[in-house]
Amino acid sequence: MKQSVDASLCTKINASAFSSATDNQTKSAASDVESSEFQNACGQIPYNMTNDYMFRAVLQSNNKVLRGLICSLLHLPEQKVLSVEVTNPVILGKAVTDKEFRLDINVVLNNNTLINLEMQIANKLNWRERSVMYLCRSFDQLNRGQNYLEAKPAVHIGFLDYTLFDDKPEFYASYKLINVKNYQKYSDSLTLHVVDLSRIDLATEEDKKYHIHEWAMLFKARTWEEMKMLAARDEYLQEASETIFRMSADDLVRKRCLDREEYYQDLRSYERKIELDRIEHEQDLRNYERKIEQDRIQQEQDRLAHEQDLLALAERDARIQQLQAEIEMLKKQIPSFTK
């Protein structure tokens, strides 16, 4: 559904609000204007970071936000991060004709670790296989003749707005190659992380120590008031919030976000159709199982009735035989009476 920015903000925000500073104004002054505009914002956020285009726009356009998020997720102190480079940038605002266009972000950390970040709010029922495939593609980057030891470790980080394992829900889960018997780690070369944005309530003390739950709340924030409360807790969250505000003022970025929302709507319709088909299929199975059970009960009743009939026939035959035996005895006794 198309959302109006005017209905979302108490102050009018648009691209010109951020370009009104004259050429002789410093970058710091422009940043102060942006921060002031953000502090005056209120109401509904047009598109938060669960929109994968907004997710891409914010993390691609602000390296500090990307750095802070990665430090949080990988439990890294800031001084350990020398460089964070997006290797698959897109032209923000450019029209995307292919709705299946991938908006995941490929990052090289410290010129060594390959990281793939992806926002996924629609449950296509294929995430486990898909994430493993993306992870393996990232890892498979050696040229012919290179030593296997030169392979850079690969990390896939998925932000899901649904629960991957319903029987074992978890807010932030990490997966590695391990021995299934003694849990010996096989390699650090491949790692999968999954953030369940729908289960922030399950955040552990360790998750909270590294502010992962706050990033998740920021991603899902629906109002500027909510976002400003989160922004006040941390400089990286503040930076992310102001960048979301700036991206929300860009007409082209908003248009691309709307395109993605329409795509999500199509997916949700598809998911509902799948769910209805699943329910109908399960109902058919239940009806079929009920019919089988009814037939089994009927057959059992028929078998018992047949056995009762056989028993009755056997009893009748036994009674007939008994009567015949009695008759024979009487016949033998008759001559003695006649004498």
PDB file of N, CA and C in Angstrom, residues 150-220:
ATOM      1  N   GLU A 150      44.482 -20.511   0.880  1.00  0.00           N
ATOM      2  CA  GLU A 150      44.269 -19.092   0.581  1.00  0.00           C
ATOM      3  C   GLU A 150      42.780 -18.722   0.573  1.00  0.00           C
ATOM      4  N   ALA A 151      41.930 -19.715   0.686  1.00  0.00           N
ATOM      5  CA  ALA A 151      40.491 -19.447   0.674  1.00  0.00           C
ATOM      6  C   ALA A 151      40.105 -18.597   1.880  1.00  0.00           C
ATOM      7  N   LYS A 152      39.329 -17.552   1.623  1.00  0.00           N
ATOM      8  CA  LYS A 152      38.897 -16.662   2.702  1.00  0.00           C
ATOM      9  C   LYS A 152      37.659 -17.240   3.381  1.00  0.00           C
ATOM     10  N   PRO A 153      37.597 -17.157   4.710  1.00  0.00           N
ATOM     11  CA  PRO A 153      36.402 -17.659   5.393  1.00  0.00           C
ATOM     12  C   PRO A 153      35.156 -16.902   4.937  1.00  0.00           C
ATOM     13  N   ALA A 154      34.037 -17.605   4.886  1.00  0.00           N
ATOM     14  CA  ALA A 154      32.778 -17.017   4.430  1.00  0.00           C
ATOM     15  C   ALA A 154      31.738 -17.077   5.538  1.00  0.00           C
ATOM     16  N   VAL A 155      30.979 -16.002   5.645  1.00  0.00           N
ATOM     17  CA  VAL A 155      29.940 -15.885   6.673  1.00  0.00           C
ATOM     18  C   VAL A 155      28.648 -15.433   6.004  1.00  0.00           C
ATOM     19  N   HIS A 156      27.555 -16.111   6.313  1.00  0.00           N
ATOM     20  CA  HIS A 156      26.242 -15.675   5.824  1.00  0.00           C
ATOM     21  C   HIS A 156      25.396 -15.262   7.020  1.00  0.00           C
ATOM     22  N   ILE A 157      24.829 -14.064   6.949  1.00  0.00           N
ATOM     23  CA  ILE A 157      23.993 -13.542   8.042  1.00  0.00           C
ATOM     24  C   ILE A 157      22.612 -13.244   7.475  1.00  0.00           C
ATOM     25  N   GLY A 158      21.628 -13.971   7.953  1.00  0.00           N
ATOM     26  CA  GLY A 158      20.264 -13.783   7.483  1.00  0.00           C
ATOM     27  C   GLY A 158      19.387 -13.156   8.550  1.00  0.00           C
ATOM     28  N   PHE A 159      18.662 -12.116   8.179  1.00  0.00           N
ATOM     29  CA  PHE A 159      17.670 -11.491   9.060  1.00  0.00           C
ATOM     30  C   PHE A 159      16.295 -11.951   8.583  1.00  0.00           C
ATOM     31  N   LEU A 160      15.638 -12.773   9.386  1.00  0.00           N
ATOM     32  CA  LEU A 160      14.340 -13.336   9.011  1.00  0.00           C
ATOM     33  C   LEU A 160      13.254 -12.769   9.912  1.00  0.00           C
ATOM     34  N   ASP A 161      12.104 -12.461   9.326  1.00  0.00           N
ATOM     35  CA  ASP A 161      10.973 -11.995  10.133  1.00  0.00           C
ATOM     36  C   ASP A 161      10.001 -13.139  10.373  1.00  0.00           C
ATOM     37  N   TYR A 162      10.534 -14.333  10.517  1.00  0.00           N
ATOM     38  CA  TYR A 162       9.748 -15.523  10.832  1.00  0.00           C
ATOM     39  C   TYR A 162      10.690 -16.531  11.474  1.00  0.00           C
ATOM     40  N   THR A 163      10.123 -17.546  12.090  1.00  0.00           N
ATOM     41  CA  THR A 163      10.911 -18.528  12.822  1.00  0.00           C
ATOM     42  C   THR A 163      11.293 -19.686  11.911  1.00  0.00           C
ATOM     43  N   LEU A 164      12.587 -19.979  11.882  1.00  0.00           N
ATOM     44  CA  LEU A 164      13.097 -21.015  10.986  1.00  0.00           C
ATOM     45  C   LEU A 164      12.750 -22.414  11.484  1.00  0.00           C
ATOM     46  N   PHE A 165      12.908 -22.638  12.787  1.00  0.00           N
ATOM     47  CA  PHE A 165      12.600 -23.934  13.393  1.00  0.00           C
ATOM     48  C   PHE A 165      11.534 -23.717  14.479  1.00  0.00           C
ATOM     49  N   ASP A 166      10.293 -24.033  14.156  1.00  0.00           N
ATOM     50  CA  ASP A 166       9.199 -23.773  15.088  1.00  0.00           C
ATOM     51  C   ASP A 166       9.349 -24.529  16.403  1.00  0.00           C
ATOM     52  N   ASP A 167       9.952 -25.721  16.345  1.00  0.00           N
ATOM     53  CA  ASP A 167      10.088 -26.515  17.557  1.00  0.00           C
ATOM     54  C   ASP A 167      11.253 -26.059  18.427  1.00  0.00           C
ATOM     55  N   LYS A 168      12.169 -25.261  17.845  1.00  0.00           N
ATOM     56  CA  LYS A 168      13.313 -24.755  18.607  1.00  0.00           C
ATOM     57  C   LYS A 168      13.575 -23.293  18.236  1.00  0.00           C
ATOM     58  N   PRO A 169      12.670 -22.396  18.623  1.00  0.00           N
ATOM     59  CA  PRO A 169      12.850 -20.979  18.272  1.00  0.00           C
ATOM     60  C   PRO A 169      14.055 -20.383  18.991  1.00  0.00           C
ATOM     61  N   GLU A 170      14.731 -19.461  18.307  1.00  0.00           N
ATOM     62  CA  GLU A 170      15.922 -18.821  18.866  1.00  0.00           C
ATOM     63  C   GLU A 170      16.086 -17.454  18.206  1.00  0.00           C
ATOM     64  N   PHE A 171      16.421 -16.441  18.999  1.00  0.00           N
ATOM     65  CA  PHE A 171      16.565 -15.086  18.446  1.00  0.00           C
ATOM     66  C   PHE A 171      17.801 -14.971  17.559  1.00  0.00           C
ATOM     67  N   TYR A 172      18.954 -15.369  18.075  1.00  0.00           N
ATOM     68  CA  TYR A 172      20.191 -15.273  17.300  1.00  0.00           C
ATOM     69  C   TYR A 172      20.923 -16.603  17.368  1.00  0.00           C
ATOM     70  N   ALA A 173      20.996 -17.280  16.240  1.00  0.00           N
ATOM     71  CA  ALA A 173      21.597 -18.610  16.189  1.00  0.00           C
ATOM     72  C   ALA A 173      22.805 -18.601  15.260  1.00  0.00           C
ATOM     73  N   SER A 174      23.813 -19.395  15.623  1.00  0.00           N
ATOM     74  CA  SER A 174      25.022 -19.524  14.806  1.00  0.00           C
ATOM     75  C   SER A 174      25.267 -21.001  14.508  1.00  0.00           C
ATOM     76  N   TYR A 175      25.699 -21.284  13.281  1.00  0.00           N
ATOM     77  CA  TYR A 175      25.913 -22.663  12.851  1.00  0.00           C
ATOM     78  C   TYR A 175      27.295 -22.790  12.202  1.00  0.00           C
ATOM     79  N   LYS A 176      27.991 -23.888  12.540  1.00  0.00           N
ATOM     80  CA  LYS A 176      29.298 -24.180  11.972  1.00  0.00           C
ATOM     81  C   LYS A 176      29.365 -25.662  11.596  1.00  0.00           C
ATOM     82  N   LEU A 177      30.429 -26.045  10.911  1.00  0.00           N
ATOM     83  CA  LEU A 177      30.674 -27.456  10.631  1.00  0.00           C
ATOM     84  C   LEU A 177      31.278 -28.089  11.882  1.00  0.00           C
ATOM     85  N   ILE A 178      30.582 -29.091  12.433  1.00  0.00           N
ATOM     86  CA  ILE A 178      31.083 -29.750  13.636  1.00  0.00           C
ATOM     87  C   ILE A 178      30.880 -31.259  13.534  1.00  0.00           C
ATOM     88  N   ASN A 179      31.589 -31.988  14.383  1.00  0.00           N
ATOM     89  CA  ASN A 179      31.401 -33.425  14.512  1.00  0.00           C
ATOM     90  C   ASN A 179      30.104 -33.649  15.300  1.00  0.00           C
ATOM     91  N   VAL A 180      29.180 -34.434  14.745  1.00  0.00           N
ATOM     92  CA  VAL A 180      27.879 -34.612  15.375  1.00  0.00           C
ATOM     93  C   VAL A 180      27.955 -35.471  16.635  1.00  0.00           C
ATOM     94  N   LYS A 181      29.064 -36.201  16.830  1.00  0.00           N
ATOM     95  CA  LYS A 181      29.201 -37.041  18.016  1.00  0.00           C
ATOM     96  C   LYS A 181      29.820 -36.294  19.197  1.00  0.00           C
ATOM     97  N   ASN A 182      30.980 -35.686  18.950  1.00  0.00           N
ATOM     98  CA  ASN A 182      31.687 -35.059  20.068  1.00  0.00           C
ATOM     99  C   ASN A 182      31.745 -33.545  19.958  1.00  0.00           C
ATOM    100  N   TYR A 183      31.071 -32.963  18.923  1.00  0.00           N
ATOM    101  CA  TYR A 183      30.979 -31.511  18.733  1.00  0.00           C
ATOM    102  C   TYR A 183      32.327 -30.847  18.461  1.00  0.00           C
ATOM    103  N   GLN A 184      33.300 -31.639  18.005  1.00  0.00           N
ATOM    104  CA  GLN A 184      34.582 -31.069  17.589  1.00  0.00           C
ATOM    105  C   GLN A 184      34.365 -30.188  16.351  1.00  0.00           C
ATOM    106  N   LYS A 185      34.860 -28.946  16.415  1.00  0.00           N
ATOM    107  CA  LYS A 185      34.724 -28.045  15.276  1.00  0.00           C
ATOM    108  C   LYS A 185      35.587 -28.539  14.115  1.00  0.00           C
ATOM    109  N   TYR A 186      35.003 -28.619  12.940  1.00  0.00           N
ATOM    110  CA  TYR A 186      35.721 -29.101  11.757  1.00  0.00           C
ATOM    111  C   TYR A 186      36.513 -27.973  11.094  1.00  0.00           C
ATOM    112  N   SER A 187      35.856 -26.800  10.974  1.00  0.00           N
ATOM    113  CA  SER A 187      36.501 -25.678  10.304  1.00  0.00           C
ATOM    114  C   SER A 187      35.789 -24.379  10.660  1.00  0.00           C
ATOM    115  N   ASP A 188      36.544 -23.280  10.649  1.00  0.00           N
ATOM    116  CA  ASP A 188      35.965 -21.945  10.831  1.00  0.00           C
ATOM    117  C   ASP A 188      35.692 -21.272   9.497  1.00  0.00           C
ATOM    118  N   SER A 189      35.868 -22.009   8.419  1.00  0.00           N
ATOM    119  CA  SER A 189      35.763 -21.410   7.088  1.00  0.00           C
ATOM    120  C   SER A 189      34.333 -21.066   6.699  1.00  0.00           C
ATOM    121  N   LEU A 190      33.352 -21.790   7.244  1.00  0.00           N
ATOM    122  CA  LEU A 190      31.946 -21.582   6.893  1.00  0.00           C
ATOM    123  C   LEU A 190      31.121 -21.346   8.148  1.00  0.00           C
ATOM    124  N   THR A 191      30.400 -20.243   8.176  1.00  0.00           N
ATOM    125  CA  THR A 191      29.564 -19.922   9.331  1.00  0.00           C
ATOM    126  C   THR A 191      28.239 -19.336   8.862  1.00  0.00           C
ATOM    127  N   LEU A 192      27.178 -19.778   9.488  1.00  0.00           N
ATOM    128  CA  LEU A 192      25.834 -19.246   9.223  1.00  0.00           C
ATOM    129  C   LEU A 192      25.288 -18.608  10.488  1.00  0.00           C
ATOM    130  N   HIS A 193      24.762 -17.392  10.366  1.00  0.00           N
ATOM    131  CA  HIS A 193      24.089 -16.724  11.480  1.00  0.00           C
ATOM    132  C   HIS A 193      22.658 -16.406  11.049  1.00  0.00           C
ATOM    133  N   VAL A 194      21.713 -16.600  11.951  1.00  0.00           N
ATOM    134  CA  VAL A 194      20.315 -16.292  11.664  1.00  0.00           C
ATOM    135  C   VAL A 194      19.751 -15.438  12.795  1.00  0.00           C
ATOM    136  N   VAL A 195      19.216 -14.274  12.426  1.00  0.00           N
ATOM    137  CA  VAL A 195      18.558 -13.387  13.386  1.00  0.00           C
ATOM    138  C   VAL A 195      17.056 -13.473  13.137  1.00  0.00           C
ATOM    139  N   ASP A 196      16.317 -13.953  14.136  1.00  0.00           N
ATOM    140  CA  ASP A 196      14.858 -14.070  14.021  1.00  0.00           C
ATOM    141  C   ASP A 196      14.229 -12.791  14.565  1.00  0.00           C
ATOM    142  N   LEU A 197      13.863 -11.884  13.682  1.00  0.00           N
ATOM    143  CA  LEU A 197      13.306 -10.592  14.084  1.00  0.00           C
ATOM    144  C   LEU A 197      11.931 -10.725  14.741  1.00  0.00           C
ATOM    145  N   SER A 198      11.312 -11.880  14.594  1.00  0.00           N
ATOM    146  CA  SER A 198       9.990 -12.092  15.201  1.00  0.00           C
ATOM    147  C   SER A 198      10.089 -12.608  16.636  1.00  0.00           C
ATOM    148  N   ARG A 199      11.315 -12.933  17.095  1.00  0.00           N
ATOM    149  CA  ARG A 199      11.482 -13.476  18.439  1.00  0.00           C
ATOM    150  C   ARG A 199      12.570 -12.726  19.225  1.00  0.00           C
ATOM    151  N   ILE A 200      12.487 -11.404  19.199  1.00  0.00           N
ATOM    152  CA  ILE A 200      13.426 -10.586  19.974  1.00  0.00           C
ATOM    153  C   ILE A 200      13.295 -10.892  21.461  1.00  0.00           C
ATOM    154  N   ASP A 201      12.112 -11.372  21.851  1.00  0.00           N
ATOM    155  CA  ASP A 201      11.878 -11.699  23.266  1.00  0.00           C
ATOM    156  C   ASP A 201      12.782 -12.830  23.750  1.00  0.00           C
ATOM    157  N   LEU A 202      13.380 -13.585  22.829  1.00  0.00           N
ATOM    158  CA  LEU A 202      14.240 -14.707  23.206  1.00  0.00           C
ATOM    159  C   LEU A 202      15.720 -14.312  23.254  1.00  0.00           C
ATOM    160  N   ALA A 203      16.017 -13.024  23.143  1.00  0.00           N
ATOM    161  CA  ALA A 203      17.407 -12.568  23.170  1.00  0.00           C
ATOM    162  C   ALA A 203      18.063 -12.972  24.492  1.00  0.00           C
ATOM    163  N   THR A 204      19.265 -13.547  24.402  1.00  0.00           N
ATOM    164  CA  THR A 204      20.004 -13.971  25.588  1.00  0.00           C
ATOM    165  C   THR A 204      20.784 -12.792  26.164  1.00  0.00           C
ATOM    166  N   GLU A 205      21.382 -13.017  27.321  1.00  0.00           N
ATOM    167  CA  GLU A 205      22.203 -11.971  27.929  1.00  0.00           C
ATOM    168  C   GLU A 205      23.386 -11.634  27.027  1.00  0.00           C
ATOM    169  N   GLU A 206      23.927 -12.642  26.356  1.00  0.00           N
ATOM    170  CA  GLU A 206      25.038 -12.385  25.443  1.00  0.00           C
ATOM    171  C   GLU A 206      24.573 -11.551  24.258  1.00  0.00           C
ATOM    172  N   ASP A 207      23.384 -11.861  23.728  1.00  0.00           N
ATOM    173  CA  ASP A 207      22.830 -11.068  22.626  1.00  0.00           C
ATOM    174  C   ASP A 207      22.682  -9.610  23.046  1.00  0.00           C
ATOM    175  N   LYS A 208      22.225  -9.406  24.277  1.00  0.00           N
ATOM    176  CA  LYS A 208      22.019  -8.045  24.777  1.00  0.00           C
ATOM    177  C   LYS A 208      23.346  -7.346  25.041  1.00  0.00           C
ATOM    178  N   LYS A 209      24.340  -8.114  25.468  1.00  0.00           N
ATOM    179  CA  LYS A 209      25.673  -7.550  25.724  1.00  0.00           C
ATOM    180  C   LYS A 209      26.227  -6.896  24.464  1.00  0.00           C
ATOM    181  N   TYR A 210      25.965  -7.523  23.316  1.00  0.00           N
ATOM    182  CA  TYR A 210      26.479  -6.995  22.052  1.00  0.00           C
ATOM    183  C   TYR A 210      25.426  -6.189  21.288  1.00  0.00           C
ATOM    184  N   HIS A 211      24.318  -5.857  21.936  1.00  0.00           N
ATOM    185  CA  HIS A 211      23.277  -4.958  21.404  1.00  0.00           C
ATOM    186  C   HIS A 211      22.579  -5.500  20.157  1.00  0.00           C
ATOM    187  N   ILE A 212      22.625  -6.809  19.958  1.00  0.00           N
ATOM    188  CA  ILE A 212      21.982  -7.381  18.769  1.00  0.00           C
ATOM    189  C   ILE A 212      20.470  -7.177  18.836  1.00  0.00           C
ATOM    190  N   HIS A 213      19.902  -7.305  20.024  1.00  0.00           N
ATOM    191  CA  HIS A 213      18.449  -7.121  20.164  1.00  0.00           C
ATOM    192  C   HIS A 213      18.043  -5.685  19.837  1.00  0.00           C
ATOM    193  N   GLU A 214      18.926  -4.711  20.131  1.00  0.00           N
ATOM    194  CA  GLU A 214      18.604  -3.320  19.831  1.00  0.00           C
ATOM    195  C   GLU A 214      18.641  -3.054  18.325  1.00  0.00           C
ATOM    196  N   TRP A 215      19.582  -3.677  17.636  1.00  0.00           N
ATOM    197  CA  TRP A 215      19.584  -3.570  16.176  1.00  0.00           C
ATOM    198  C   TRP A 215      18.292  -4.153  15.602  1.00  0.00           C
ATOM    199  N   ALA A 216      17.872  -5.285  16.147  1.00  0.00           N
ATOM    200  CA  ALA A 216      16.639  -5.919  15.657  1.00  0.00           C
ATOM    201  C   ALA A 216      15.430  -5.014  15.902  1.00  0.00           C
ATOM    202  N   MET A 217      15.384  -4.395  17.076  1.00  0.00           N
ATOM    203  CA  MET A 217      14.272  -3.485  17.378  1.00  0.00           C
ATOM    204  C   MET A 217      14.308  -2.268  16.462  1.00  0.00           C
ATOM    205  N   LEU A 218      15.514  -1.793  16.143  1.00  0.00           N
ATOM    206  CA  LEU A 218      15.646  -0.662  15.225  1.00  0.00           C
ATOM    207  C   LEU A 218      15.135  -1.039  13.834  1.00  0.00           C
ATOM    208  N   PHE A 219      15.508  -2.240  13.379  1.00  0.00           N
ATOM    209  CA  PHE A 219      15.065  -2.691  12.062  1.00  0.00           C
ATOM    210  C   PHE A 219      13.537  -2.722  11.975  1.00  0.00           C
ATOM    211  N   LYS A 220      12.878  -3.067  13.080  1.00  0.00           N
ATOM    212  CA  LYS A 220      11.426  -3.253  13.067  1.00  0.00           C
ATOM    213  C   LYS A 220      10.652  -2.036  13.576  1.00  0.00           C
TER     214      LYS A 220
END
